[in-house]
PDB file of C-alpha atoms in Angstrom:
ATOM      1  CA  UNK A  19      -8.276  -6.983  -6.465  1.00 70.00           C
ATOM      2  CA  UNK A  20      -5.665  -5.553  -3.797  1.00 84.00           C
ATOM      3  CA  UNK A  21      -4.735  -8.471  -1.213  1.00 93.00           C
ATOM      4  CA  UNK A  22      -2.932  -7.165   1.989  1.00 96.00           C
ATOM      5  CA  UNK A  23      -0.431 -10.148   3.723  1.00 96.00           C
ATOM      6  CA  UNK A  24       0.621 -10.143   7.213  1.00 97.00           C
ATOM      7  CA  UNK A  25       2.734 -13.385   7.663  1.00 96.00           C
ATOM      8  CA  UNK A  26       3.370 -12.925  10.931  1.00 96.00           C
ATOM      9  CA  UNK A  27       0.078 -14.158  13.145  1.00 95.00           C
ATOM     10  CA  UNK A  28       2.088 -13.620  16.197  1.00 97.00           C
ATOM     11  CA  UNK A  29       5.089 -11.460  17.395  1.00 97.00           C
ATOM     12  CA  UNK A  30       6.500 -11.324  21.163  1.00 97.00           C
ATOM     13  CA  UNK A  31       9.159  -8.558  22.118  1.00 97.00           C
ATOM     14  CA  UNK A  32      10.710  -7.357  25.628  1.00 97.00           C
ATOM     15  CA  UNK A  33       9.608  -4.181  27.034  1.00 97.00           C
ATOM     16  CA  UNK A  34      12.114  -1.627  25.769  1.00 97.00           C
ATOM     17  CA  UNK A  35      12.871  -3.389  22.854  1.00 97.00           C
ATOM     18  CA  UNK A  36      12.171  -2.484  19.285  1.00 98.00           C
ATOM     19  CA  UNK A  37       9.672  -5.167  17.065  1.00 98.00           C
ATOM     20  CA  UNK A  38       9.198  -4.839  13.751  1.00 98.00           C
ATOM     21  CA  UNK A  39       5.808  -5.688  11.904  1.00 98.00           C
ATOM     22  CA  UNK A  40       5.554  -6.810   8.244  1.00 98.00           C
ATOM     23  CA  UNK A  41       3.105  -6.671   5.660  1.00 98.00           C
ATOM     24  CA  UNK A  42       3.584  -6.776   2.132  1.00 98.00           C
ATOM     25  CA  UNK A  43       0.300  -5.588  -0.711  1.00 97.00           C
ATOM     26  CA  UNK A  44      -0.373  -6.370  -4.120  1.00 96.00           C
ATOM     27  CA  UNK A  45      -2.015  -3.652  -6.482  1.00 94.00           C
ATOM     28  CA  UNK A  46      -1.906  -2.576  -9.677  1.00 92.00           C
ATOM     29  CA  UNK A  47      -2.366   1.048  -8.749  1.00 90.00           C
ATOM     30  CA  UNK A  48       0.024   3.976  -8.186  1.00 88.00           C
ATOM     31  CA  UNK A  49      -1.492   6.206  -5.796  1.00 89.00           C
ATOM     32  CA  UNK A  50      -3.122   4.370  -2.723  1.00 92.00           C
ATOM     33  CA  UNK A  51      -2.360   4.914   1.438  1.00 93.00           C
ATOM     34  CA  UNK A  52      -1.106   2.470   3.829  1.00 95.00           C
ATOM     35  CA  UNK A  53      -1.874   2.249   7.356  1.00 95.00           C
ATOM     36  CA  UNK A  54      -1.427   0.744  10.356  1.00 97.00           C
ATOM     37  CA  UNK A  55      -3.958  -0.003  13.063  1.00 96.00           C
ATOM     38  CA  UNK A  56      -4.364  -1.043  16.517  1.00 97.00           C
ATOM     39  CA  UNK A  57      -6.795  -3.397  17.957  1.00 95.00           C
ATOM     40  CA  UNK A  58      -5.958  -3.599  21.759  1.00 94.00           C
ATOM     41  CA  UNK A  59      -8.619  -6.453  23.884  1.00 91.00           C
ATOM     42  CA  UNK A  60     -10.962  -3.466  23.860  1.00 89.00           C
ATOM     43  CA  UNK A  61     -11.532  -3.757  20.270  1.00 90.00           C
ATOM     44  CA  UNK A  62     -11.601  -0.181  19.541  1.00 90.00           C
ATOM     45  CA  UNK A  63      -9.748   0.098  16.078  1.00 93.00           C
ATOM     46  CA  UNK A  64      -6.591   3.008  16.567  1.00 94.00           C
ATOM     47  CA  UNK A  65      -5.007   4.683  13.626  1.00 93.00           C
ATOM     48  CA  UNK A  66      -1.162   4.284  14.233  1.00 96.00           C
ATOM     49  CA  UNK A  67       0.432   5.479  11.336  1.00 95.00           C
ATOM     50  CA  UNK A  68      -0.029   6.688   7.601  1.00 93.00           C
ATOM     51  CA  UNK A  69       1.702   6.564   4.519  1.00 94.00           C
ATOM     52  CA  UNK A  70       0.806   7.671   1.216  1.00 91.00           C
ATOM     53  CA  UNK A  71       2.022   5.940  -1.916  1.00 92.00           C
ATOM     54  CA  UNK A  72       3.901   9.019  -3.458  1.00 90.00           C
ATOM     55  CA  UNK A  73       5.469  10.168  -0.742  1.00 90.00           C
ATOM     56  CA  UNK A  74       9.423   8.532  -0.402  1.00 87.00           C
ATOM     57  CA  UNK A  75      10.085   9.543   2.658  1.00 93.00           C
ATOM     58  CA  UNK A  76       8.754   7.046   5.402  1.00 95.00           C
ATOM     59  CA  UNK A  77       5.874   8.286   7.980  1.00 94.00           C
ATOM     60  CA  UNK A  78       7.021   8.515  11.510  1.00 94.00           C
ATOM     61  CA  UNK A  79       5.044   8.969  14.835  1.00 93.00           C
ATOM     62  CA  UNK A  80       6.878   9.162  18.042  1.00 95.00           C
ATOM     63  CA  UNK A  81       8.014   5.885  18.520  1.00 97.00           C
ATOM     64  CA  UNK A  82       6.161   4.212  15.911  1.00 98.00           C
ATOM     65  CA  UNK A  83       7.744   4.341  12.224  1.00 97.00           C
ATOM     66  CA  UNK A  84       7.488   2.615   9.095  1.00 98.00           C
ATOM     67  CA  UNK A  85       9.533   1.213   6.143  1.00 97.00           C
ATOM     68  CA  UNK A  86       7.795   1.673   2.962  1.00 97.00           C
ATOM     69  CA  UNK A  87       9.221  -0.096  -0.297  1.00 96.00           C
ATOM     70  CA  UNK A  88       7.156   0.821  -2.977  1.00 95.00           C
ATOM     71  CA  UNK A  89       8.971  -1.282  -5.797  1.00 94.00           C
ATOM     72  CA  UNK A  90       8.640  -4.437  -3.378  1.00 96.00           C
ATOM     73  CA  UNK A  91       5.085  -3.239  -2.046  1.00 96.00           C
ATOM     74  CA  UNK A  92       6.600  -3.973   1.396  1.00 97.00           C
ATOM     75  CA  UNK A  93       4.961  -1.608   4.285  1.00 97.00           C
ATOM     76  CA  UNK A  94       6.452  -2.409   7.864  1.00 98.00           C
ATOM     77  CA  UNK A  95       5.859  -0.842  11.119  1.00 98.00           C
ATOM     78  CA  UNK A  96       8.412  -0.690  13.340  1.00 98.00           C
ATOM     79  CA  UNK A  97       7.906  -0.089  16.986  1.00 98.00           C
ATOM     80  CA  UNK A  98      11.114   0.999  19.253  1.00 98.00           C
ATOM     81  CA  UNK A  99      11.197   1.110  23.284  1.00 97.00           C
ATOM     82  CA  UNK A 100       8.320  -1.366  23.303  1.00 98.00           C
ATOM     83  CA  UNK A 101       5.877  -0.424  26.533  1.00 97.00           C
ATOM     84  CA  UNK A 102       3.320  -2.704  27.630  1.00 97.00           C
ATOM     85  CA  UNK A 103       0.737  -0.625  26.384  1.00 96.00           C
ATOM     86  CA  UNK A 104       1.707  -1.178  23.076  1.00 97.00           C
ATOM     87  CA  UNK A 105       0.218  -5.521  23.218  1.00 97.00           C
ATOM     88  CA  UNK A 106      -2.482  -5.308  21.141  1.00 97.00           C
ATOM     89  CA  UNK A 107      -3.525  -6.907  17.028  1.00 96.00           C
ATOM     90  CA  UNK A 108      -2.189  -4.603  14.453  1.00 97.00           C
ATOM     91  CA  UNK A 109      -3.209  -4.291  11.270  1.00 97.00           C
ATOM     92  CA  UNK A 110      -2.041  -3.318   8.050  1.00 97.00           C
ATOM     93  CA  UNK A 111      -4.589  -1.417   5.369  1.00 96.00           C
ATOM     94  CA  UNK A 112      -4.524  -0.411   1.958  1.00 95.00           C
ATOM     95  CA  UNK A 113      -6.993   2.011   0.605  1.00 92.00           C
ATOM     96  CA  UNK A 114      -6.859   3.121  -3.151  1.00 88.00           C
ATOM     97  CA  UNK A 115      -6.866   7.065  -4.020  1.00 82.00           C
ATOM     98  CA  UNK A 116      -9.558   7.627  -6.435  1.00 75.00           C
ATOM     99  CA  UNK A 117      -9.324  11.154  -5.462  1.00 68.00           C
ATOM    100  CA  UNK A 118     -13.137  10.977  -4.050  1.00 68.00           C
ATOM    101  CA  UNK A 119     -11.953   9.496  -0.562  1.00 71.00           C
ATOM    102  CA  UNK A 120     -14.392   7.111  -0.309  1.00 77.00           C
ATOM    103  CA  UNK A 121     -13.241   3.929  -0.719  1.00 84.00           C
ATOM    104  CA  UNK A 122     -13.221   1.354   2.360  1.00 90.00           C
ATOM    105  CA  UNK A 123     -10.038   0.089   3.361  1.00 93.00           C
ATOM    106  CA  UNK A 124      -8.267  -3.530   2.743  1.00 94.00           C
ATOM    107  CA  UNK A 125      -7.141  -5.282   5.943  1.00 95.00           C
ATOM    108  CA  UNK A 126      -4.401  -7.763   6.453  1.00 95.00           C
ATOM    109  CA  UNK A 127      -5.868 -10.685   9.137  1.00 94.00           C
ATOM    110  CA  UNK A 128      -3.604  -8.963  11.518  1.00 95.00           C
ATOM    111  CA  UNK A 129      -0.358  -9.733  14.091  1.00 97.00           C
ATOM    112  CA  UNK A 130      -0.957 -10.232  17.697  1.00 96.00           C
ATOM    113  CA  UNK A 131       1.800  -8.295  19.612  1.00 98.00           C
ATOM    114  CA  UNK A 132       3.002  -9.767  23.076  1.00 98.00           C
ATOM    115  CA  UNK A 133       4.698  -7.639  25.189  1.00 97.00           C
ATOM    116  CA  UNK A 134       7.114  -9.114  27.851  1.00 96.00           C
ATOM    117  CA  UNK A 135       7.541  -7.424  30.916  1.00 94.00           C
TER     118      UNK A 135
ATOM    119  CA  UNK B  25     -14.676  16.856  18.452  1.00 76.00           C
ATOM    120  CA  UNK B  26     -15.687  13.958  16.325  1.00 78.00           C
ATOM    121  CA  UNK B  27     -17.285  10.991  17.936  1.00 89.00           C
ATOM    122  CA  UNK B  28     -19.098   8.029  16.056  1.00 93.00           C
ATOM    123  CA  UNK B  29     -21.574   5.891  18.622  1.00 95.00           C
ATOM    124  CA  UNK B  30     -22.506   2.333  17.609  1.00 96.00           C
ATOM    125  CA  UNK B  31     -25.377  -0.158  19.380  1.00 95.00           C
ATOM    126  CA  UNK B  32     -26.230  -2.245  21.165  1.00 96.00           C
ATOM    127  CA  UNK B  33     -22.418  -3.329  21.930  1.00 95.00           C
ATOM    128  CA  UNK B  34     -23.748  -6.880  22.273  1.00 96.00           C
ATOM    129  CA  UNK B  35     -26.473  -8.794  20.707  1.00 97.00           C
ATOM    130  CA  UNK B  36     -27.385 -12.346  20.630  1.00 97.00           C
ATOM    131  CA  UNK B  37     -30.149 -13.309  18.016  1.00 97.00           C
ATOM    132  CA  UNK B  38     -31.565 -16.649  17.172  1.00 97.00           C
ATOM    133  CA  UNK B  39     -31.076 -18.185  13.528  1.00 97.00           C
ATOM    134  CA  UNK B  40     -33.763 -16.443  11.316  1.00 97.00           C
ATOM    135  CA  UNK B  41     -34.797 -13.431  13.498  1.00 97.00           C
ATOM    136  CA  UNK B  42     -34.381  -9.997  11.821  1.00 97.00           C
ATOM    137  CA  UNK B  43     -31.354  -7.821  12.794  1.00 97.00           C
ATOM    138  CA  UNK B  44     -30.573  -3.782  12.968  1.00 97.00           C
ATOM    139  CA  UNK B  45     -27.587  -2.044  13.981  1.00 98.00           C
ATOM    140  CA  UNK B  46     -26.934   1.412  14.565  1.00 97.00           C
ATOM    141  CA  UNK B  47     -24.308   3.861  14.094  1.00 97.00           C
ATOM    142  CA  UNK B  48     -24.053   7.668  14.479  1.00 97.00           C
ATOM    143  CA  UNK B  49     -21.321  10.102  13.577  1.00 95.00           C
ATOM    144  CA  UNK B  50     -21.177  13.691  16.296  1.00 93.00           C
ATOM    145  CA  UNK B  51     -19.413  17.108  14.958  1.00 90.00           C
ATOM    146  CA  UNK B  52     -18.947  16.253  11.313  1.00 86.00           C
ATOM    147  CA  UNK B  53     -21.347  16.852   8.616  1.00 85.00           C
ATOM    148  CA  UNK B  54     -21.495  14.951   4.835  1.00 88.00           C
ATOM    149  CA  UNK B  55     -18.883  11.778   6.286  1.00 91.00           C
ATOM    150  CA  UNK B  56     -18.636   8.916   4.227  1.00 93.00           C
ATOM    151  CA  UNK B  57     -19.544   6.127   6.530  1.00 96.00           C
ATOM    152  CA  UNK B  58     -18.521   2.228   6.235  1.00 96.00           C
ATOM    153  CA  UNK B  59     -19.607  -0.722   7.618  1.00 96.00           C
ATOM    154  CA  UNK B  60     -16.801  -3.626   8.341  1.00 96.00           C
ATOM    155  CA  UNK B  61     -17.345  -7.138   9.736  1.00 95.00           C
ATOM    156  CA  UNK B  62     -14.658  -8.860  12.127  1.00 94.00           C
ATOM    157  CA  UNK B  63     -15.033 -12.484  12.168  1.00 87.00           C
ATOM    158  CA  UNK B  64     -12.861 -14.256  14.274  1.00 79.00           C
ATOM    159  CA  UNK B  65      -9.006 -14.266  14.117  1.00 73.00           C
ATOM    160  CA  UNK B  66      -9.666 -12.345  11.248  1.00 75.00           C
ATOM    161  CA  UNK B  67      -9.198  -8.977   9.734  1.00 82.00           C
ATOM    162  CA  UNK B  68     -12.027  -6.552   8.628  1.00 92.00           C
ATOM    163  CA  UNK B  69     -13.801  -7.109   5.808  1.00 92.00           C
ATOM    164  CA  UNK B  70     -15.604  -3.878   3.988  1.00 93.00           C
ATOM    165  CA  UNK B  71     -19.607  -4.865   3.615  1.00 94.00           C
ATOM    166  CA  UNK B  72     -20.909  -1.588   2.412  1.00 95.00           C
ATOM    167  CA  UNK B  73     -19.791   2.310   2.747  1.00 93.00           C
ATOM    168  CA  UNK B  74     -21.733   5.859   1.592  1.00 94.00           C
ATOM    169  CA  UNK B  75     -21.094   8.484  -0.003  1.00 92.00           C
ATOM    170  CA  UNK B  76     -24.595  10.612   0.996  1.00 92.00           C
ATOM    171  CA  UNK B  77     -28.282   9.853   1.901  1.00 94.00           C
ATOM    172  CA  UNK B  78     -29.432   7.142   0.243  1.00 91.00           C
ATOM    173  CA  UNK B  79     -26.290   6.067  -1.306  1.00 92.00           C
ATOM    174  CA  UNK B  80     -25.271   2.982  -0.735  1.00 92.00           C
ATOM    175  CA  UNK B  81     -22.234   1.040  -2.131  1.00 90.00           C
ATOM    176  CA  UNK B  82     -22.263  -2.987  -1.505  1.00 88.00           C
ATOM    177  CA  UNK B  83     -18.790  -4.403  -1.227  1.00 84.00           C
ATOM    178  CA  UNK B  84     -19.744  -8.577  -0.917  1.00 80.00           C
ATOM    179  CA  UNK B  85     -23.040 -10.287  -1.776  1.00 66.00           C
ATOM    180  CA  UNK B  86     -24.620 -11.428   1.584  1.00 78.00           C
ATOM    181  CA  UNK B  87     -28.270 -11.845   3.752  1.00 88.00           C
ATOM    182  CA  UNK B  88     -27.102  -7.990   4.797  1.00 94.00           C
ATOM    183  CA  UNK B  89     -28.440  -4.663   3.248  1.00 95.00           C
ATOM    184  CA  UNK B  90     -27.480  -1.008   5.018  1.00 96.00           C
ATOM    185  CA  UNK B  91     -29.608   1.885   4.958  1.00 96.00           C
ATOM    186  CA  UNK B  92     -28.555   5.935   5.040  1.00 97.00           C
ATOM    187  CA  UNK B  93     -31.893   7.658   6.060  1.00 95.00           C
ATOM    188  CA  UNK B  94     -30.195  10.764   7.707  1.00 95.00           C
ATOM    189  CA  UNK B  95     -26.775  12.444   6.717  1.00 95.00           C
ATOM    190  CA  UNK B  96     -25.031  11.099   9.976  1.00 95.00           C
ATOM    191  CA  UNK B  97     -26.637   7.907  10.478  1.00 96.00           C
ATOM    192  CA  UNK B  98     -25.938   4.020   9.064  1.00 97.00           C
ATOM    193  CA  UNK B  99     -28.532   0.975   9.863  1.00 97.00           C
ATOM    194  CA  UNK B 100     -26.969  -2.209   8.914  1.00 97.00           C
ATOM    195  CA  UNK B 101     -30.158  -4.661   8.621  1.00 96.00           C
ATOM    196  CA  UNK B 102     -30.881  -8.357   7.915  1.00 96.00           C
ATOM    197  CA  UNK B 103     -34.528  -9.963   7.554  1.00 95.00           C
ATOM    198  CA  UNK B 104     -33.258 -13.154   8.755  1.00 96.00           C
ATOM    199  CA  UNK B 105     -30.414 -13.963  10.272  1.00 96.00           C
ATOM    200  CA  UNK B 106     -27.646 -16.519   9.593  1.00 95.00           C
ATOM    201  CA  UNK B 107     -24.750 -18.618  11.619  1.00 94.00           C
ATOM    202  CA  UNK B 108     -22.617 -16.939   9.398  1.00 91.00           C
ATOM    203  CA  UNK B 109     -23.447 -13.749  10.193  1.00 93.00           C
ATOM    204  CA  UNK B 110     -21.871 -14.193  13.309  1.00 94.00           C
ATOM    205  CA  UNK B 111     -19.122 -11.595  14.073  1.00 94.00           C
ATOM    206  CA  UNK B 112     -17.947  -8.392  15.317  1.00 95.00           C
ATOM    207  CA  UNK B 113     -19.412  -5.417  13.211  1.00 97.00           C
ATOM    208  CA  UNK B 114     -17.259  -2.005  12.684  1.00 96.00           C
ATOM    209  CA  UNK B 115     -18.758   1.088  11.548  1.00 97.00           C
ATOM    210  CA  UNK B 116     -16.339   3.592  10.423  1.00 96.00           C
ATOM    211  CA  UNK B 117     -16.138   7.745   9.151  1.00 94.00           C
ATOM    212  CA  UNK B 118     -13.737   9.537   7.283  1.00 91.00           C
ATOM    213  CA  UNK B 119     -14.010  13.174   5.966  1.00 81.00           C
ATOM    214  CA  UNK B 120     -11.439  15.149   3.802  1.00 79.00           C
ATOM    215  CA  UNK B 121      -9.281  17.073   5.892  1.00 75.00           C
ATOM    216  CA  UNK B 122      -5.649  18.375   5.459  1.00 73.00           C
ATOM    217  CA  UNK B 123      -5.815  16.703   1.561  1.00 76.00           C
ATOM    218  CA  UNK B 124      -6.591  13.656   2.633  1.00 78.00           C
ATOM    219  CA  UNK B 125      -9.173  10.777   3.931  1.00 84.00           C
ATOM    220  CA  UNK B 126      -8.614   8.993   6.994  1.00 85.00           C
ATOM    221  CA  UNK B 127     -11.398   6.271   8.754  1.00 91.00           C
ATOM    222  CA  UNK B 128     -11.970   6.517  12.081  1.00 92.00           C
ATOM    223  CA  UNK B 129     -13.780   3.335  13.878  1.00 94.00           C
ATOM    224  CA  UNK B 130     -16.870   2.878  16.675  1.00 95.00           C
ATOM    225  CA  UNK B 131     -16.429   1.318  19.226  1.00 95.00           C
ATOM    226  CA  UNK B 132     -18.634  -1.674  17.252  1.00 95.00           C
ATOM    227  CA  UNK B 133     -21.226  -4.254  17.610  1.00 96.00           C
ATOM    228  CA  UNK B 134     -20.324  -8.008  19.103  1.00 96.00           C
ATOM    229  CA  UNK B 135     -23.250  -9.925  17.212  1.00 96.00           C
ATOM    230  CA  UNK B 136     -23.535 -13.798  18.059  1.00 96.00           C
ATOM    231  CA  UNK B 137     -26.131 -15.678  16.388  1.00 96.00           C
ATOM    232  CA  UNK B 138     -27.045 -19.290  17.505  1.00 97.00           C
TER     233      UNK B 138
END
């Protein structure tokens, strides 16, 4: 079964600073997606960022980016010119490609991301 | 626009009382739908997700069951509820668009039973 690790319960950065997120995954498979998502307090879960498996080059989106490493199945999100709005859980998720799309993602249990004004 | 709805937002049941949660998906047709459960300081587990009507994939043994009875439309149901059942309850869609599937997320369901 895939397992998705986020060692890092808590993170605190400066506003305007960059913070990186880790999360490593463990799968025997070759084609899957990685995401990230955001939980702010309101609970509503917010696609960040997404990366599929085959694709080398890493996924940016404005300032949120990631650092994929297949060989180490490392995925991390890195965040520049931090803004308050950013403090919320974030989550990393794997979700195999069986080509039919339907299969439900794997979560890591998440970071909590403190911004400091 | 897409937009998925999901109620009530709260619920408090008793131990043993039967439970059913809604979800609706707007502007899409034929989604795959999922249901995820939140417990605290953790991350979302996948309890069941479908494919069509009456399809319905189970993910983790449990006292839950889900139901499909219209194309954009997921019940989650219990007969009788537990502690453990206790959590916050995520229903999700996803379509194929531009090669590929992403899940979008309700706003979910806080459930607390005591």
């Amino acid at each position: 079964a895939q397992t998705v690790t986020q060692s890092q319960p808590e993170m605190s950065v400066q506003e305007a600073e960059t913070v990186t997120l880790s999360c490593t995954y463990d799968t025997s498979e070759s084609d899957y997606y990685l995401f990230w998502y955001k939980q702010p307090p309101s609970r509503q879960m917010i696609l960040v960022i997404r990366q599929e498996a085959y694709k080398q080059q890493n996924a940016t989106e404005n300032r949120f980016s990631v650092n994929f490493q297949k060989a180490a199945k490392s995925f991390s999100l890195k965040i520049s010119d931090s803004q308050l709005g950013d403090a919320a859980m974030y989550f990393c998720a794997y979700r195999e490609d069986s080509g039919g799309g339907a299969d439900g993602l794997t979560f890591g249990k998440g970071t909590h991301l403190i911004i400091q004004p | 626009s897409q937009t998925i709805h999901q109620w009530p937002a709260t619920l408090v049941q008793p131990v043993g009382s039967p439970l059913s949660l809604e979800c609706t998906v707007e502007g899409t047709s034929n989604p795959n739908l999922y249901w995820y459960r939140q417990a605290a300081g953790r991350g979302l587990q996948l309890l069941f997700y479908s494919v069509g009507i009456g399809q319905i994939s189970s993910e983790v043994p449990q006292n839950l069951s889900a139901s499909r009875p219209q194309d954009r439309q997921f019940i989650l149901s219990s007969k009788k509820l537990l502690l453990s059942d206790s959590g916050f309850y995520l229903c999700a869609w996803s379509v194929l668009w531009q090669g590929t599937y992403e899940q979008y997320f309700g706003p979910g369901t806080r459930l607390t039973v005591t």
